[in-house]
PDB file of C-alpha atoms in Angstrom:
ATOM      1  CA  SER A  34      97.186  91.465 108.337  1.00 67.00           C
ATOM      2  CA  ALA A  35      99.412  91.581 105.265  1.00 69.00           C
ATOM      3  CA  ILE A  36      99.738  87.778 105.317  1.00 67.00           C
ATOM      4  CA  GLU A  37      95.924  87.377 105.337  1.00 68.00           C
ATOM      5  CA  LYS A  38      95.569  89.820 102.439  1.00 65.00           C
ATOM      6  CA  GLU A  39      98.258  87.943 100.543  1.00 66.00           C
ATOM      7  CA  LYS A  40      96.377  84.671 101.123  1.00 66.00           C
ATOM      8  CA  VAL A  41      93.121  86.129  99.813  1.00 63.00           C
ATOM      9  CA  LEU A  42      94.796  87.648  96.770  1.00 66.00           C
ATOM     10  CA  ASN A  43      96.349  84.295  95.907  1.00 71.00           C
ATOM     11  CA  ASP A  44      93.069  82.424  96.349  1.00 74.00           C
ATOM     12  CA  ARG A  45      91.328  82.495  93.000  1.00 75.00           C
ATOM     13  CA  THR A  46      88.014  81.159  94.319  1.00 77.00           C
ATOM     14  CA  GLN A  47      87.902  83.867  97.002  1.00 73.00           C
ATOM     15  CA  ILE A  48      88.536  86.568  94.415  1.00 76.00           C
ATOM     16  CA  LEU A  49      85.817  85.160  92.151  1.00 81.00           C
ATOM     17  CA  LYS A  50      83.430  85.033  95.125  1.00 80.00           C
ATOM     18  CA  PHE A  51      84.100  88.683  96.023  1.00 77.00           C
ATOM     19  CA  ASN A  52      83.800  89.669  92.384  1.00 79.00           C
ATOM     20  CA  SER A  53      80.437  87.923  92.115  1.00 78.00           C
ATOM     21  CA  MET A  54      79.232  89.561  95.358  1.00 80.00           C
ATOM     22  CA  ILE A  55      80.208  93.017  94.116  1.00 81.00           C
ATOM     23  CA  ARG A  56      78.553  92.392  90.747  1.00 80.00           C
ATOM     24  CA  ASN A  57      75.324  91.186  92.366  1.00 75.00           C
ATOM     25  CA  GLU A  58      75.228  94.173  94.703  1.00 74.00           C
ATOM     26  CA  ASN A  59      75.856  96.476  91.761  1.00 75.00           C
ATOM     27  CA  GLU A  60      72.997  94.923  89.770  1.00 73.00           C
ATOM     28  CA  ARG A  61      70.720  95.238  92.793  1.00 70.00           C
ATOM     29  CA  MET A  62      71.547  98.925  93.230  1.00 71.00           C
ATOM     30  CA  ASN A  63      70.997  99.599  89.525  1.00 67.00           C
ATOM     31  CA  LYS A  64      67.597  97.920  89.731  1.00 69.00           C
ATOM     32  CA  TYR A  65      66.587 100.097  92.687  1.00 63.00           C
ATOM     33  CA  VAL A  66      67.775 103.302  91.072  1.00 61.00           C
ATOM     34  CA  GLU A  67      65.790 102.389  87.946  1.00 70.00           C
ATOM     35  CA  ARG A  68      62.674 101.746  90.024  1.00 67.00           C
ATOM     36  CA  ILE A  69      62.963 105.041  91.894  1.00 66.00           C
ATOM     37  CA  LEU A  70      63.466 106.955  88.636  1.00 66.00           C
ATOM     38  CA  LEU A  71      60.501 105.175  87.046  1.00 67.00           C
ATOM     39  CA  GLN A  72      58.296 105.973  90.057  1.00 67.00           C
ATOM     40  CA  ALA A  73      59.317 109.633  89.829  1.00 66.00           C
ATOM     41  CA  LYS A  74      58.393 109.661  86.118  1.00 74.00           C
ATOM     42  CA  LEU A  75      55.044 108.013  86.882  1.00 69.00           C
ATOM     43  CA  ASP A  76      54.387 110.691  89.502  1.00 68.00           C
ATOM     44  CA  ARG A  77      55.101 113.458  87.026  1.00 69.00           C
ATOM     45  CA  ARG A  78      52.892 111.770  84.396  1.00 75.00           C
ATOM     46  CA  GLU A  79      55.976 111.515  82.188  1.00 71.00           C
ATOM     47  CA  VAL A  80      55.515 107.877  81.275  1.00 75.00           C
ATOM     48  CA  HIS A  81      53.997 107.727  77.822  1.00 80.00           C
ATOM     49  CA  LEU A  82      53.355 104.209  76.628  1.00 83.00           C
ATOM     50  CA  LYS A  83      54.849 103.261  73.285  1.00 88.00           C
ATOM     51  CA  LYS A  84      52.188 100.721  72.377  1.00 90.00           C
ATOM     52  CA  VAL A  85      53.156  98.184  69.736  1.00 92.00           C
ATOM     53  CA  PRO A  86      51.803  94.722  68.816  1.00 93.00           C
ATOM     54  CA  VAL A  87      53.461  92.315  71.267  1.00 93.00           C
ATOM     55  CA  ASN A  88      53.300  88.517  71.220  1.00 94.00           C
ATOM     56  CA  LEU A  89      52.442  87.879  74.859  1.00 94.00           C
ATOM     57  CA  ASN A  90      53.742  84.278  74.932  1.00 95.00           C
ATOM     58  CA  VAL A  91      57.145  85.371  73.622  1.00 95.00           C
ATOM     59  CA  LEU A  92      57.300  88.132  76.246  1.00 95.00           C
ATOM     60  CA  VAL A  93      56.315  85.812  79.117  1.00 96.00           C
ATOM     61  CA  ASP A  94      58.772  83.168  77.930  1.00 95.00           C
ATOM     62  CA  GLU A  95      61.567  85.749  77.872  1.00 94.00           C
ATOM     63  CA  ALA A  96      60.763  86.819  81.449  1.00 94.00           C
ATOM     64  CA  VAL A  97      60.683  83.208  82.695  1.00 96.00           C
ATOM     65  CA  GLU A  98      64.006  82.339  81.007  1.00 94.00           C
ATOM     66  CA  HIS A  99      65.587  85.419  82.598  1.00 91.00           C
ATOM     67  CA  PHE A 100      64.960  83.906  86.075  1.00 93.00           C
ATOM     68  CA  ARG A 101      65.330  80.191  85.267  1.00 94.00           C
ATOM     69  CA  LEU A 102      68.949  79.775  86.399  1.00 92.00           C
ATOM     70  CA  GLN A 103      68.394  81.752  89.607  1.00 91.00           C
ATOM     71  CA  VAL A 104      65.381  79.587  90.576  1.00 93.00           C
ATOM     72  CA  GLU A 105      66.806  76.204  89.511  1.00 93.00           C
ATOM     73  CA  GLU A 106      70.177  76.763  91.198  1.00 91.00           C
ATOM     74  CA  LYS A 107      68.287  76.979  94.517  1.00 90.00           C
ATOM     75  CA  GLY A 108      66.336  73.791  93.801  1.00 93.00           C
ATOM     76  CA  GLY A 109      63.104  75.457  92.710  1.00 94.00           C
ATOM     77  CA  VAL A 110      61.006  75.140  89.562  1.00 96.00           C
ATOM     78  CA  ILE A 111      59.841  77.925  87.240  1.00 97.00           C
ATOM     79  CA  ARG A 112      57.596  77.215  84.282  1.00 96.00           C
ATOM     80  CA  ALA A 113      55.541  78.976  81.642  1.00 96.00           C
ATOM     81  CA  GLU A 114      52.103  77.559  80.813  1.00 96.00           C
ATOM     82  CA  LEU A 115      51.200  79.372  77.645  1.00 95.00           C
ATOM     83  CA  ASP A 116      47.873  79.552  75.834  1.00 93.00           C
ATOM     84  CA  PRO A 117      48.512  77.823  72.476  1.00 92.00           C
ATOM     85  CA  GLU A 118      46.762  80.685  70.640  1.00 87.00           C
ATOM     86  CA  GLY A 119      49.790  82.942  71.276  1.00 82.00           C
ATOM     87  CA  TYR A 120      47.879  86.211  71.435  1.00 89.00           C
ATOM     88  CA  VAL A 121      49.144  89.518  70.181  1.00 91.00           C
ATOM     89  CA  ILE A 122      48.444  92.390  72.552  1.00 91.00           C
ATOM     90  CA  SER A 123      48.858  96.122  72.145  1.00 91.00           C
ATOM     91  CA  ALA A 124      51.292  97.141  74.859  1.00 92.00           C
ATOM     92  CA  ASP A 125      54.488  98.940  75.751  1.00 90.00           C
ATOM     93  CA  GLU A 126      56.926  96.059  75.394  1.00 92.00           C
ATOM     94  CA  VAL A 127      59.575  97.364  77.805  1.00 89.00           C
ATOM     95  CA  HIS A 128      57.106  98.239  80.567  1.00 90.00           C
ATOM     96  CA  MET A 129      55.124  95.020  80.146  1.00 92.00           C
ATOM     97  CA  LEU A 130      58.316  92.943  80.400  1.00 91.00           C
ATOM     98  CA  ASN A 131      59.163  94.960  83.507  1.00 90.00           C
ATOM     99  CA  VAL A 132      55.729  94.096  84.978  1.00 93.00           C
ATOM    100  CA  VAL A 133      56.113  90.323  84.455  1.00 95.00           C
ATOM    101  CA  CYS A 134      59.736  90.365  85.711  1.00 92.00           C
ATOM    102  CA  ASN A 135      58.729  92.337  88.827  1.00 91.00           C
ATOM    103  CA  LEU A 136      55.990  89.800  89.602  1.00 94.00           C
ATOM    104  CA  ILE A 137      58.371  86.838  89.150  1.00 94.00           C
ATOM    105  CA  ASP A 138      61.011  88.613  91.264  1.00 91.00           C
ATOM    106  CA  ASN A 139      58.370  89.097  93.953  1.00 89.00           C
ATOM    107  CA  ALA A 140      57.332  85.412  93.767  1.00 92.00           C
ATOM    108  CA  ILE A 141      60.972  84.351  94.249  1.00 91.00           C
ATOM    109  CA  LYS A 142      61.327  86.659  97.240  1.00 87.00           C
ATOM    110  CA  PHE A 143      58.262  85.168  98.950  1.00 86.00           C
ATOM    111  CA  SER A 144      59.052  81.538  98.145  1.00 88.00           C
ATOM    112  CA  HIS A 145      61.057  78.737  99.667  1.00 89.00           C
ATOM    113  CA  ALA A 146      64.140  77.678  97.724  1.00 88.00           C
ATOM    114  CA  ASP A 147      62.289  74.597  96.402  1.00 91.00           C
ATOM    115  CA  SER A 148      58.998  76.321  95.534  1.00 93.00           C
ATOM    116  CA  THR A 149      57.322  76.196  92.127  1.00 96.00           C
ATOM    117  CA  ILE A 150      56.577  79.417  90.236  1.00 97.00           C
ATOM    118  CA  THR A 151      54.145  79.226  87.327  1.00 97.00           C
ATOM    119  CA  VAL A 152      53.494  81.997  84.819  1.00 97.00           C
ATOM    120  CA  GLU A 153      50.354  81.332  82.796  1.00 97.00           C
ATOM    121  CA  THR A 154      48.548  83.015  79.907  1.00 96.00           C
ATOM    122  CA  THR A 155      44.853  82.274  79.271  1.00 94.00           C
ATOM    123  CA  SER A 156      42.038  83.837  77.270  1.00 91.00           C
ATOM    124  CA  LYS A 157      38.551  84.603  78.629  1.00 87.00           C
ATOM    125  CA  TYR A 158      35.813  87.027  77.589  1.00 79.00           C
ATOM    126  CA  GLU A 159      37.789  88.860  74.901  1.00 82.00           C
ATOM    127  CA  LYS A 160      40.591  89.456  77.404  1.00 89.00           C
ATOM    128  CA  ILE A 161      43.893  87.733  78.017  1.00 93.00           C
ATOM    129  CA  PHE A 162      44.934  86.997  81.571  1.00 95.00           C
ATOM    130  CA  VAL A 163      48.463  86.648  82.874  1.00 96.00           C
ATOM    131  CA  SER A 164      48.896  84.827  86.168  1.00 97.00           C
ATOM    132  CA  VAL A 165      52.060  84.587  88.272  1.00 97.00           C
ATOM    133  CA  ARG A 166      51.583  81.864  90.883  1.00 96.00           C
ATOM    134  CA  ASP A 167      53.915  80.605  93.584  1.00 96.00           C
ATOM    135  CA  THR A 168      53.823  77.890  96.237  1.00 94.00           C
ATOM    136  CA  GLY A 169      55.581  80.189  98.672  1.00 90.00           C
ATOM    137  CA  ILE A 170      54.877  81.493 102.154  1.00 90.00           C
ATOM    138  CA  GLY A 171      51.816  83.553 101.198  1.00 90.00           C
ATOM    139  CA  ILE A 172      50.841  87.044 102.348  1.00 87.00           C
ATOM    140  CA  PRO A 173      48.940  87.594 105.624  1.00 86.00           C
ATOM    141  CA  LYS A 174      45.392  89.002 105.266  1.00 85.00           C
ATOM    142  CA  ASN A 175      46.275  92.266 107.022  1.00 84.00           C
ATOM    143  CA  SER A 176      49.096  92.908 104.538  1.00 83.00           C
ATOM    144  CA  LEU A 177      47.128  92.143 101.358  1.00 84.00           C
ATOM    145  CA  LYS A 178      45.557  95.602 101.023  1.00 81.00           C
ATOM    146  CA  LYS A 179      48.859  97.338 101.755  1.00 84.00           C
ATOM    147  CA  ILE A 180      51.139  95.534  99.284  1.00 85.00           C
ATOM    148  CA  TRP A 181      50.285  98.050  96.524  1.00 82.00           C
ATOM    149  CA  GLU A 182      51.363 100.979  98.689  1.00 80.00           C
ATOM    150  CA  ARG A 183      54.680 102.541  97.930  1.00 74.00           C
ATOM    151  CA  PHE A 184      57.548 101.641 100.239  1.00 69.00           C
ATOM    152  CA  TYR A 185      55.397  99.046 102.028  1.00 65.00           C
ATOM    153  CA  LYS A 186      57.464  95.963 102.797  1.00 63.00           C
ATOM    154  CA  THR A 187      56.217  93.049 104.869  1.00 59.00           C
ATOM    155  CA  ASP A 188      58.713  91.331 107.160  1.00 54.00           C
ATOM    156  CA  LEU A 189      57.870  88.051 105.525  1.00 52.00           C
ATOM    157  CA  SER A 190      60.245  87.955 102.620  1.00 47.00           C
ATOM    158  CA  ARG A 191      62.510  84.949 102.784  1.00 44.00           C
ATOM    159  CA  GLY A 192      65.184  85.251 105.435  1.00 39.00           C
ATOM    160  CA  LYS A 193      63.603  88.527 106.635  1.00 43.00           C
ATOM    161  CA  ASP A 194      65.236  90.160 103.607  1.00 47.00           C
ATOM    162  CA  LYS A 195      64.484  93.853 104.016  1.00 45.00           C
ATOM    163  CA  LYS A 196      66.559  94.887 101.009  1.00 51.00           C
ATOM    164  CA  GLY A 197      64.618  96.642  98.290  1.00 53.00           C
ATOM    165  CA  THR A 198      62.721  99.809  97.643  1.00 51.00           C
ATOM    166  CA  GLY A 199      59.238  98.425  98.217  1.00 63.00           C
ATOM    167  CA  LEU A 200      58.309 100.008  94.870  1.00 66.00           C
ATOM    168  CA  GLY A 201      57.970  96.883  92.741  1.00 81.00           C
ATOM    169  CA  LEU A 202      54.239  96.241  93.154  1.00 89.00           C
ATOM    170  CA  ALA A 203      53.297  99.939  93.206  1.00 86.00           C
ATOM    171  CA  ILE A 204      54.978 100.328  89.801  1.00 86.00           C
ATOM    172  CA  VAL A 205      53.391  97.108  88.471  1.00 91.00           C
ATOM    173  CA  LYS A 206      49.902  98.356  89.360  1.00 92.00           C
ATOM    174  CA  GLU A 207      50.452 101.797  87.828  1.00 90.00           C
ATOM    175  CA  ILE A 208      51.862 100.390  84.556  1.00 91.00           C
ATOM    176  CA  ILE A 209      48.916  97.988  84.217  1.00 94.00           C
ATOM    177  CA  GLN A 210      46.456 100.802  84.951  1.00 92.00           C
ATOM    178  CA  LEU A 211      48.166 102.952  82.301  1.00 90.00           C
ATOM    179  CA  HIS A 212      47.301 100.123  79.885  1.00 92.00           C
ATOM    180  CA  GLY A 213      43.658 100.529  80.979  1.00 92.00           C
ATOM    181  CA  GLU A 214      43.642  97.236  82.861  1.00 93.00           C
ATOM    182  CA  ASN A 215      43.737  95.937  86.426  1.00 93.00           C
ATOM    183  CA  ILE A 216      45.609  93.484  88.681  1.00 95.00           C
ATOM    184  CA  ASN A 217      44.335  91.322  91.544  1.00 95.00           C
ATOM    185  CA  VAL A 218      45.977  89.121  94.134  1.00 94.00           C
ATOM    186  CA  VAL A 219      44.823  85.970  95.919  1.00 94.00           C
ATOM    187  CA  SER A 220      46.964  84.627  98.724  1.00 92.00           C
ATOM    188  CA  THR A 221      46.839  82.062 101.510  1.00 91.00           C
ATOM    189  CA  GLU A 222      49.460  82.117 104.225  1.00 90.00           C
ATOM    190  CA  GLY A 223      51.636  79.017 104.074  1.00 90.00           C
ATOM    191  CA  VAL A 224      50.163  77.956 100.705  1.00 92.00           C
ATOM    192  CA  GLY A 225      51.153  80.585  98.161  1.00 94.00           C
ATOM    193  CA  THR A 226      50.149  83.638  96.181  1.00 94.00           C
ATOM    194  CA  GLU A 227      48.723  84.366  92.742  1.00 97.00           C
ATOM    195  CA  PHE A 228      48.793  87.699  90.943  1.00 96.00           C
ATOM    196  CA  ILE A 229      46.448  87.968  87.936  1.00 97.00           C
ATOM    197  CA  PHE A 230      46.189  90.859  85.501  1.00 96.00           C
ATOM    198  CA  SER A 231      44.202  91.319  82.315  1.00 94.00           C
ATOM    199  CA  LEU A 232      45.175  92.677  78.908  1.00 92.00           C
ATOM    200  CA  SER A 233      43.229  93.485  75.755  1.00 87.00           C
ATOM    201  CA  LYS A 234      43.863  91.627  72.528  1.00 84.00           C
ATOM    202  CA  ALA A 235      45.343  93.832  69.821  1.00 76.00           C
ATOM    203  CA  GLU A 236      42.811  95.131  67.285  1.00 69.00           C
ATOM    204  CA  LYS A 237      43.024  93.166  64.047  1.00 58.00           C
ATOM    205  CA  GLU A 238      44.455  95.099  61.139  1.00 49.00           C
ATOM    206  CA  ASP A 239      42.146  95.872  58.193  1.00 40.00           C
ATOM    207  CA  GLY A 240      42.005  92.940  55.850  1.00 40.00           C
ATOM    208  CA  GLU A 241      42.857  90.376  58.540  1.00 47.00           C
ATOM    209  CA  SER A 242      40.243  87.741  59.174  1.00 41.00           C
TER     210      SER A 242
END
């Protein structure tokens, strides 16, 4: 009714709430459109990596900070455990940031509000490893092989949230493979999940020790 509309229009908190809802939905749609366009480019072999020297710790830190408010507002914890060496890798900065953000986004989706998400960088055997670990609901064994498939979405995401393209992990895997590396997952239902991928250290420039 007109009276109800009038009430809503005069209620500042209601307007702010609607505004926030619209903005969130808009951001979500933009993210999905971007993912679909990126997948199409990957399919047409149109993604050419612009490899530059990237400080991995700075990149991981940036990704973690991007999600900090979202996680902490719900009562969860997100932290970066960074190798003190602070390695420089040769990577496409935009795509690599996208990879880490997609993995954190995924961890949030499969976690309880008060879960802990840890993003870690470590060095082993001339490689650097990035791990995104959560204490969430885990992935059932029969879904583990399928999570890399395009458009595959388990029903397990928190609150049976079916929103999304189901492209996140497919894109992550392809971007990492384009860098000549690989990604693995270890998960236990009811305990949590860990995604680990490797990267090569950047070649030292001539003259560097």
